[in-house]
PDB file of C-alpha atoms in Angstrom:
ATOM      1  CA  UNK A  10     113.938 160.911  95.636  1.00 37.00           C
ATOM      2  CA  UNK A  11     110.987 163.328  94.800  1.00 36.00           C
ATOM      3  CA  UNK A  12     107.934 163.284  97.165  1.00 38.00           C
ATOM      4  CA  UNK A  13     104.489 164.068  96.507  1.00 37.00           C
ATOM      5  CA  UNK A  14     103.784 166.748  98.964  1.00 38.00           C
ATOM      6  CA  UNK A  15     100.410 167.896 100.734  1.00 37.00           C
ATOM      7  CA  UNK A  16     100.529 169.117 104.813  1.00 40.00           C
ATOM      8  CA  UNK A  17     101.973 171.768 106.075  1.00 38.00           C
ATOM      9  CA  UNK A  18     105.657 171.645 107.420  1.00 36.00           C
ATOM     10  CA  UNK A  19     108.152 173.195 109.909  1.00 35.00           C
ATOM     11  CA  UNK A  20     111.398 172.087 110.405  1.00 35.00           C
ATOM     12  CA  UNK A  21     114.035 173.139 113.039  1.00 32.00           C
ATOM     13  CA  UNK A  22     113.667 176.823 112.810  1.00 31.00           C
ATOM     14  CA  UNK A  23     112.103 177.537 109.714  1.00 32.00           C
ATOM     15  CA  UNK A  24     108.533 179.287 109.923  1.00 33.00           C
ATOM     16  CA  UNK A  25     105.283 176.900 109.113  1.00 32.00           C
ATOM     17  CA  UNK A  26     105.570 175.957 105.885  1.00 35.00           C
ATOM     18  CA  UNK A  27     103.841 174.173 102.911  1.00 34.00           C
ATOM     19  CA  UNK A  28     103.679 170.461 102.454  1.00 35.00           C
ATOM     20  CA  UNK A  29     104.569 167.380 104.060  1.00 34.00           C
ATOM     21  CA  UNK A  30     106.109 164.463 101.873  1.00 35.00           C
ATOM     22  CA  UNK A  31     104.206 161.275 100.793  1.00 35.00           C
ATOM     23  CA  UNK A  32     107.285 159.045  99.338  1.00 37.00           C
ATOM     24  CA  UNK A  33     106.541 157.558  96.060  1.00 45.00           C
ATOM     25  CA  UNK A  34     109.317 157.330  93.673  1.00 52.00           C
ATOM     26  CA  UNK A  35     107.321 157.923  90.316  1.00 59.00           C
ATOM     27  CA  UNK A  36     110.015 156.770  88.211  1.00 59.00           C
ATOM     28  CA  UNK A  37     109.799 153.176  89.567  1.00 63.00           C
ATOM     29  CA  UNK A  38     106.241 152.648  89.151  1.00 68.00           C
ATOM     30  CA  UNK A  39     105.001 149.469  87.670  1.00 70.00           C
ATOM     31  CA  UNK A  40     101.933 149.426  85.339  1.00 75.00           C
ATOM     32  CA  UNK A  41     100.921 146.346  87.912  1.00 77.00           C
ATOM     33  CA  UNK A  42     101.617 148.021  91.096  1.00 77.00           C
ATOM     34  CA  UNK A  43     104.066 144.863  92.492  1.00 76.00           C
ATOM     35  CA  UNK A  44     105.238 147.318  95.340  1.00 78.00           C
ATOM     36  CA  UNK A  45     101.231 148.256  95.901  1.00 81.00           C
ATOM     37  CA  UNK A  46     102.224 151.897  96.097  1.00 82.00           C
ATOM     38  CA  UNK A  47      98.935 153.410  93.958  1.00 87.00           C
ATOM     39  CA  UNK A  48      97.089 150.765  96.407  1.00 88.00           C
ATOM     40  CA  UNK A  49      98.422 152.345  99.026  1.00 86.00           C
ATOM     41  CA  UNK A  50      97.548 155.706  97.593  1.00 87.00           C
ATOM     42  CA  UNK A  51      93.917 155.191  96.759  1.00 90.00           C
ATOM     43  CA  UNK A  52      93.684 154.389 100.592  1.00 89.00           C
ATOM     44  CA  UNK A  53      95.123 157.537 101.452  1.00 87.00           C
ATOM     45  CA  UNK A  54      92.776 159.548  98.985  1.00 91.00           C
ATOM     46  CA  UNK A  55      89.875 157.709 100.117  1.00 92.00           C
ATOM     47  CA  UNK A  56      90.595 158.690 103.780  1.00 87.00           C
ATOM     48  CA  UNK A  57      91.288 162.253 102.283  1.00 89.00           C
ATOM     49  CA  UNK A  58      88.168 162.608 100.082  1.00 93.00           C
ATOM     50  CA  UNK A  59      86.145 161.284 103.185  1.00 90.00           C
ATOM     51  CA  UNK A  60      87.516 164.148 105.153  1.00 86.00           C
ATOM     52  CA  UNK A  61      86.825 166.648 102.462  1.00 88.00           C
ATOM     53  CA  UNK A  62      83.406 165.229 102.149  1.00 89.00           C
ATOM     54  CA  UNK A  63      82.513 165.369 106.130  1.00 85.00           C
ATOM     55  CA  UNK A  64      80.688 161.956 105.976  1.00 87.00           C
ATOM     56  CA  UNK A  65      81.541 158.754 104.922  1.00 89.00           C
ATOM     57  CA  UNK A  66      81.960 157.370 101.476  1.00 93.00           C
ATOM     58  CA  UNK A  67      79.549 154.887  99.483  1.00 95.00           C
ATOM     59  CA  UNK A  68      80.702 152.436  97.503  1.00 95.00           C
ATOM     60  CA  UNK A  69      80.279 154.106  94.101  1.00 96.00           C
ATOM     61  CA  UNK A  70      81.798 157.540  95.695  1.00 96.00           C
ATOM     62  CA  UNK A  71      84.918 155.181  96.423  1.00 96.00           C
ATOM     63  CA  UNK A  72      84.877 153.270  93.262  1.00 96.00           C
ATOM     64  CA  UNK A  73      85.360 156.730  91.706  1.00 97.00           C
ATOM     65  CA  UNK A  74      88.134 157.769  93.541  1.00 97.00           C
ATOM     66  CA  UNK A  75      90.022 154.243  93.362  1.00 96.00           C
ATOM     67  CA  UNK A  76      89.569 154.490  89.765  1.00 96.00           C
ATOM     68  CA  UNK A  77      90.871 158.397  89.228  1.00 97.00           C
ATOM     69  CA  UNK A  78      93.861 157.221  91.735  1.00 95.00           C
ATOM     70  CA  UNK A  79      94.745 154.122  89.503  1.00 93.00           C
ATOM     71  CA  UNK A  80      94.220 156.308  86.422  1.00 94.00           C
ATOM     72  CA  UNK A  81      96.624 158.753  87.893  1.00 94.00           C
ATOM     73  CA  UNK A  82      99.718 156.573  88.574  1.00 91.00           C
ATOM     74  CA  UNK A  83      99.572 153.456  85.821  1.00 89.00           C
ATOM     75  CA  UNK A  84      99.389 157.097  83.368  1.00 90.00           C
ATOM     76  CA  UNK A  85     102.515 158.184  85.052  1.00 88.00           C
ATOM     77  CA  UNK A  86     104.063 155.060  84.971  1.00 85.00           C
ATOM     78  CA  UNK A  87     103.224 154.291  81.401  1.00 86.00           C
ATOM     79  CA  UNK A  88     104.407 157.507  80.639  1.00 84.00           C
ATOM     80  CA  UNK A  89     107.559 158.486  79.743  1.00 83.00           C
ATOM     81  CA  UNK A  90     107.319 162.019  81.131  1.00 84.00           C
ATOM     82  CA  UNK A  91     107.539 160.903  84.928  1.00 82.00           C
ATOM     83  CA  UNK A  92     106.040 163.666  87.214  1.00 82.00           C
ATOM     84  CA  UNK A  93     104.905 164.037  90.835  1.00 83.00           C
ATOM     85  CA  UNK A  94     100.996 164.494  90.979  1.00 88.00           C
ATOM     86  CA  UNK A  95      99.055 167.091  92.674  1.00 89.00           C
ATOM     87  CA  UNK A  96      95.906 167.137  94.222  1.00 91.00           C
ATOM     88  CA  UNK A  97      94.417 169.191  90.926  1.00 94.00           C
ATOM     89  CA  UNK A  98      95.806 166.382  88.646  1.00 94.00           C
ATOM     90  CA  UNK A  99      93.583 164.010  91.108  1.00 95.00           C
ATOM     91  CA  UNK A 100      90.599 166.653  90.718  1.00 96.00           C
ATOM     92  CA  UNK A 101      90.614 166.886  87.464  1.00 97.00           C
ATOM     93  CA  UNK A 102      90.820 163.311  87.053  1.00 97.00           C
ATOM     94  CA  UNK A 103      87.266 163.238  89.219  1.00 97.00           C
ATOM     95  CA  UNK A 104      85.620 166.144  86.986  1.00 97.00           C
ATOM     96  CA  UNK A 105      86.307 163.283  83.679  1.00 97.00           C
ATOM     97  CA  UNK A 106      84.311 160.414  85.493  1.00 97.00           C
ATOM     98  CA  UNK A 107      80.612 160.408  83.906  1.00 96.00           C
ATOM     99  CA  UNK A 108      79.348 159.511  87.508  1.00 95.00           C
ATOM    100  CA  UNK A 109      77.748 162.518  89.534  1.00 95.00           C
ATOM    101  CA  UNK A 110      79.216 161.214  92.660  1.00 94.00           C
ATOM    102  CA  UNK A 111      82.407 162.026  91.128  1.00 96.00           C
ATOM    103  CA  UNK A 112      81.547 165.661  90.199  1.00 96.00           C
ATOM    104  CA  UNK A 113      80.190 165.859  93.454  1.00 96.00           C
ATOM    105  CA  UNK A 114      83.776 164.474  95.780  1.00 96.00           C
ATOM    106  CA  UNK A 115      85.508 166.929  93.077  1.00 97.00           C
ATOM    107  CA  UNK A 116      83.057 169.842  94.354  1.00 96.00           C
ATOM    108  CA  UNK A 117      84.295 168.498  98.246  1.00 94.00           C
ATOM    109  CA  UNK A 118      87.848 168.978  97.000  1.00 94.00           C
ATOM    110  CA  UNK A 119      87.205 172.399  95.447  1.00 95.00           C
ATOM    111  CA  UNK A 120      88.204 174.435  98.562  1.00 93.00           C
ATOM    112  CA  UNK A 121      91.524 172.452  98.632  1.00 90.00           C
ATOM    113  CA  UNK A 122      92.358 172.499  95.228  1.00 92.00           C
ATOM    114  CA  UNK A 123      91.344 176.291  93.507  1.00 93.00           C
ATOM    115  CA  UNK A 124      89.926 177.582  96.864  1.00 92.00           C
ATOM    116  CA  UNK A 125      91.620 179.453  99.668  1.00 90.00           C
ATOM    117  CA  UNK A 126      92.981 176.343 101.525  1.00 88.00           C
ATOM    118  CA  UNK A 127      94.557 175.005  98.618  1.00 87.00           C
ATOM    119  CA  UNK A 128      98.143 174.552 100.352  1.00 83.00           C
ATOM    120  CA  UNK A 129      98.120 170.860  99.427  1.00 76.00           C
ATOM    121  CA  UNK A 130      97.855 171.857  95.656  1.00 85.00           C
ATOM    122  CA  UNK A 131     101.644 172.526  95.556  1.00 83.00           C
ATOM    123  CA  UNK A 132     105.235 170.627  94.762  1.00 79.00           C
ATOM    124  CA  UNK A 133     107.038 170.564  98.414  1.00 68.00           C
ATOM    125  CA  UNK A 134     110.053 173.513  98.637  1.00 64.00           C
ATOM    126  CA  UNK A 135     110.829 171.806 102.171  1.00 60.00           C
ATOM    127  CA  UNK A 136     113.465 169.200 103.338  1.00 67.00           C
ATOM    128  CA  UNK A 137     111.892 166.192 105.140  1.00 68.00           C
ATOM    129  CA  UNK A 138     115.291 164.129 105.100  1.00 72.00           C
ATOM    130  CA  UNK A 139     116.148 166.300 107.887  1.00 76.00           C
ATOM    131  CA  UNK A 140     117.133 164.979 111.312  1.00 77.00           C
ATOM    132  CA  UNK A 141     114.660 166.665 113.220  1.00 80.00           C
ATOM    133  CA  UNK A 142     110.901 167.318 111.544  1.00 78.00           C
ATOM    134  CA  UNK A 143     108.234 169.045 113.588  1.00 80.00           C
ATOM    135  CA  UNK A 144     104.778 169.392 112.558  1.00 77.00           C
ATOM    136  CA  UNK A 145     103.190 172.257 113.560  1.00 76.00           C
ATOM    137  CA  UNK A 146      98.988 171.773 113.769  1.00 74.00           C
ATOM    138  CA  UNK A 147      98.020 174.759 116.357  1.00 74.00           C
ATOM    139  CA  UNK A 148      97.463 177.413 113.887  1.00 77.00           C
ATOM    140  CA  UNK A 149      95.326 175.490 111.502  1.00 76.00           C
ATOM    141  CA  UNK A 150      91.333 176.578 111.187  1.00 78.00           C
ATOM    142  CA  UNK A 151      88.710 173.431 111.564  1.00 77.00           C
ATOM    143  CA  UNK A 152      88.578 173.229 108.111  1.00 78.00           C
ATOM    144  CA  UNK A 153      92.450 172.040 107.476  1.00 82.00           C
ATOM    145  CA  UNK A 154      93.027 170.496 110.742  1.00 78.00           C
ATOM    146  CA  UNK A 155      91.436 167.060 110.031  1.00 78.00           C
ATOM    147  CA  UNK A 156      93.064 166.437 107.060  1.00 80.00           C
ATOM    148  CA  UNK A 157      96.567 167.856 107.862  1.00 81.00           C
ATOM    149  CA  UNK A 158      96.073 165.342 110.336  1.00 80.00           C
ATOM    150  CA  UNK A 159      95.628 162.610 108.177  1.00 79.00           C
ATOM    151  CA  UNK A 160      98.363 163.489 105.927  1.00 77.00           C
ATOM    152  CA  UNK A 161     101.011 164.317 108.652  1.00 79.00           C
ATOM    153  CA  UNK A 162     100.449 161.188 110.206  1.00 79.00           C
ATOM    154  CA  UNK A 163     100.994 159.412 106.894  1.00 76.00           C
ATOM    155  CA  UNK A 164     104.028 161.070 106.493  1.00 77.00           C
ATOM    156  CA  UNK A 165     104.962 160.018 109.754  1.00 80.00           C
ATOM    157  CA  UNK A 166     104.059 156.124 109.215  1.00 80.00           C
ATOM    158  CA  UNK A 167     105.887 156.493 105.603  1.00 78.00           C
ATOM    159  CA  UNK A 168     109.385 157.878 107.193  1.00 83.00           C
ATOM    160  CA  UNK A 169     109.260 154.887 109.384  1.00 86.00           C
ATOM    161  CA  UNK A 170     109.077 152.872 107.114  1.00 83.00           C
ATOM    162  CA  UNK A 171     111.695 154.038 105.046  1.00 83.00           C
ATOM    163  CA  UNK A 172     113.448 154.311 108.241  1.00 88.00           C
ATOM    164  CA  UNK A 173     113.120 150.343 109.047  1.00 90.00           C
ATOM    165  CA  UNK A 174     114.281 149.605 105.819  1.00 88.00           C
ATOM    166  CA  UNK A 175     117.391 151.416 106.314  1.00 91.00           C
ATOM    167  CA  UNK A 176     118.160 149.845 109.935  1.00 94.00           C
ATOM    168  CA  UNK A 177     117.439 153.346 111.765  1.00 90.00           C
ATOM    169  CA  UNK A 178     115.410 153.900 114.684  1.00 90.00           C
ATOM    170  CA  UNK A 179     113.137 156.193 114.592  1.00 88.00           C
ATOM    171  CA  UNK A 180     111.806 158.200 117.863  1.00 89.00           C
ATOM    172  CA  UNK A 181     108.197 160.071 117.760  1.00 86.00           C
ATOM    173  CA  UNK A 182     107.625 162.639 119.970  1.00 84.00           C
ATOM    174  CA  UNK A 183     103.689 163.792 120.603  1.00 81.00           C
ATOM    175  CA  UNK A 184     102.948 166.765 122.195  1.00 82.00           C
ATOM    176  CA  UNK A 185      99.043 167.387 123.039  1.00 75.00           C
ATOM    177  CA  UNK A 186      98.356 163.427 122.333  1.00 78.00           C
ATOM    178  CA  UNK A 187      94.905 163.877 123.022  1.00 78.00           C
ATOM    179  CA  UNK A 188      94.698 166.207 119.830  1.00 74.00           C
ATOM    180  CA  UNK A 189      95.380 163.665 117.865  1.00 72.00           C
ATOM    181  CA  UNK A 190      93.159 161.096 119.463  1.00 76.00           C
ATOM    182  CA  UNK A 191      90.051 163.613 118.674  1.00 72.00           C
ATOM    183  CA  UNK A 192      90.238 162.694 114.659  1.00 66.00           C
ATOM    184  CA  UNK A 193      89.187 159.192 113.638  1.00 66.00           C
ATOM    185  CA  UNK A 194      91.928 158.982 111.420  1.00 61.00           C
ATOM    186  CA  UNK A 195      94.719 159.823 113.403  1.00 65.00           C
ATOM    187  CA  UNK A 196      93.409 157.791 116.163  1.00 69.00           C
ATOM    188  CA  UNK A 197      93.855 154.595 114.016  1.00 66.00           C
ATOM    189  CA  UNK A 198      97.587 155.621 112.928  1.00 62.00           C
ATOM    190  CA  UNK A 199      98.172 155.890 116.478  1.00 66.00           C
TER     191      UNK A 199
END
């Protein structure tokens, strides 16, 4: 299964590395979303963008995004070149909308996209499948830690899914809880 990728990653002993995985299996998309995958998507970009962004969203900012995030997967899935978006597909997607709230989320994303923090803008090189995954936050500046946040603890709420579906139990282990509690986002995962 390929995995759209965006947090950073360490597992058993490697050192911190680049990219957490977001399941999506691309090549069984539906052009009508029956498995509400891009749904679930556009939620996590909205939460994303908002973090990006520093305040909340209005309506038209996430009608923009919701759009670019449709866009993004019924193209793949119409497509018969499947691939595994990353966040500059998404940006560039933003920089084609004709509103200005759109040019200005896309200006928000900058940084993580072409900027210095762009480890998010990457295909994964790291094994989530295996048995052990630790996520390691502590060295993070300001500026990444809310949104590494975010998209570790979607990971996290993704492999237990997949998890369920297979019968397996899955044990989470949360060192520094109160971390976590500190980010409005991670707080409602939790």
């Amino acid at each position: 299964m390929n995995r759209i990728d965006y947090s950073l990653l360490r597992t058993r002993n490697n050192k911190l590395k680049k990219k957490a995985k977001l399941a999506m299996e691309v090549w069984n998309l539906d052009q009508n979303d029956t498995k509400g995958w891009v749904k679930e998507k556009g939620e996590f970009m909205l939460g994303l963008c908002e973090q990006c962004i520093g305040d909340s969203l209005n309506s038209r900012q996430k009608s923009s995004i919701d759009r670019c995030v449709r866009k993004l997967y019924i193209d793949i899935a119409r497509s018969r070149e499947k691939y595994i978006p990353i966040m500059s597909d998404f940006y560039d997607l933003l920089l084609q909308q004709p509103e200005e709230e759109a040019k200005d989320i896309a200006l928000s994303l900058e940084l993580f996209v072409n900027g210095s923090l762009n480890i998010f803008n990457h295909q994964t090189n790291v094994d989530v499948d295996n048995r052990f995954t630790v996520y390691g936050i502590r060295d993070l500046g300001a500026e990444l830690s809310q949104i590494t946040m975010l998209v570790m603890m979607g990971s996290i709420q993704q492999r237990i899914i997949e998890n369920g579906k297979k019968g397996k139990a899955t044990w989470l282990y949360i060192d520094e809880f109160h971390v976590l509690l500190n980010s409005e986002y991670s707080a409602k995962y939790l």
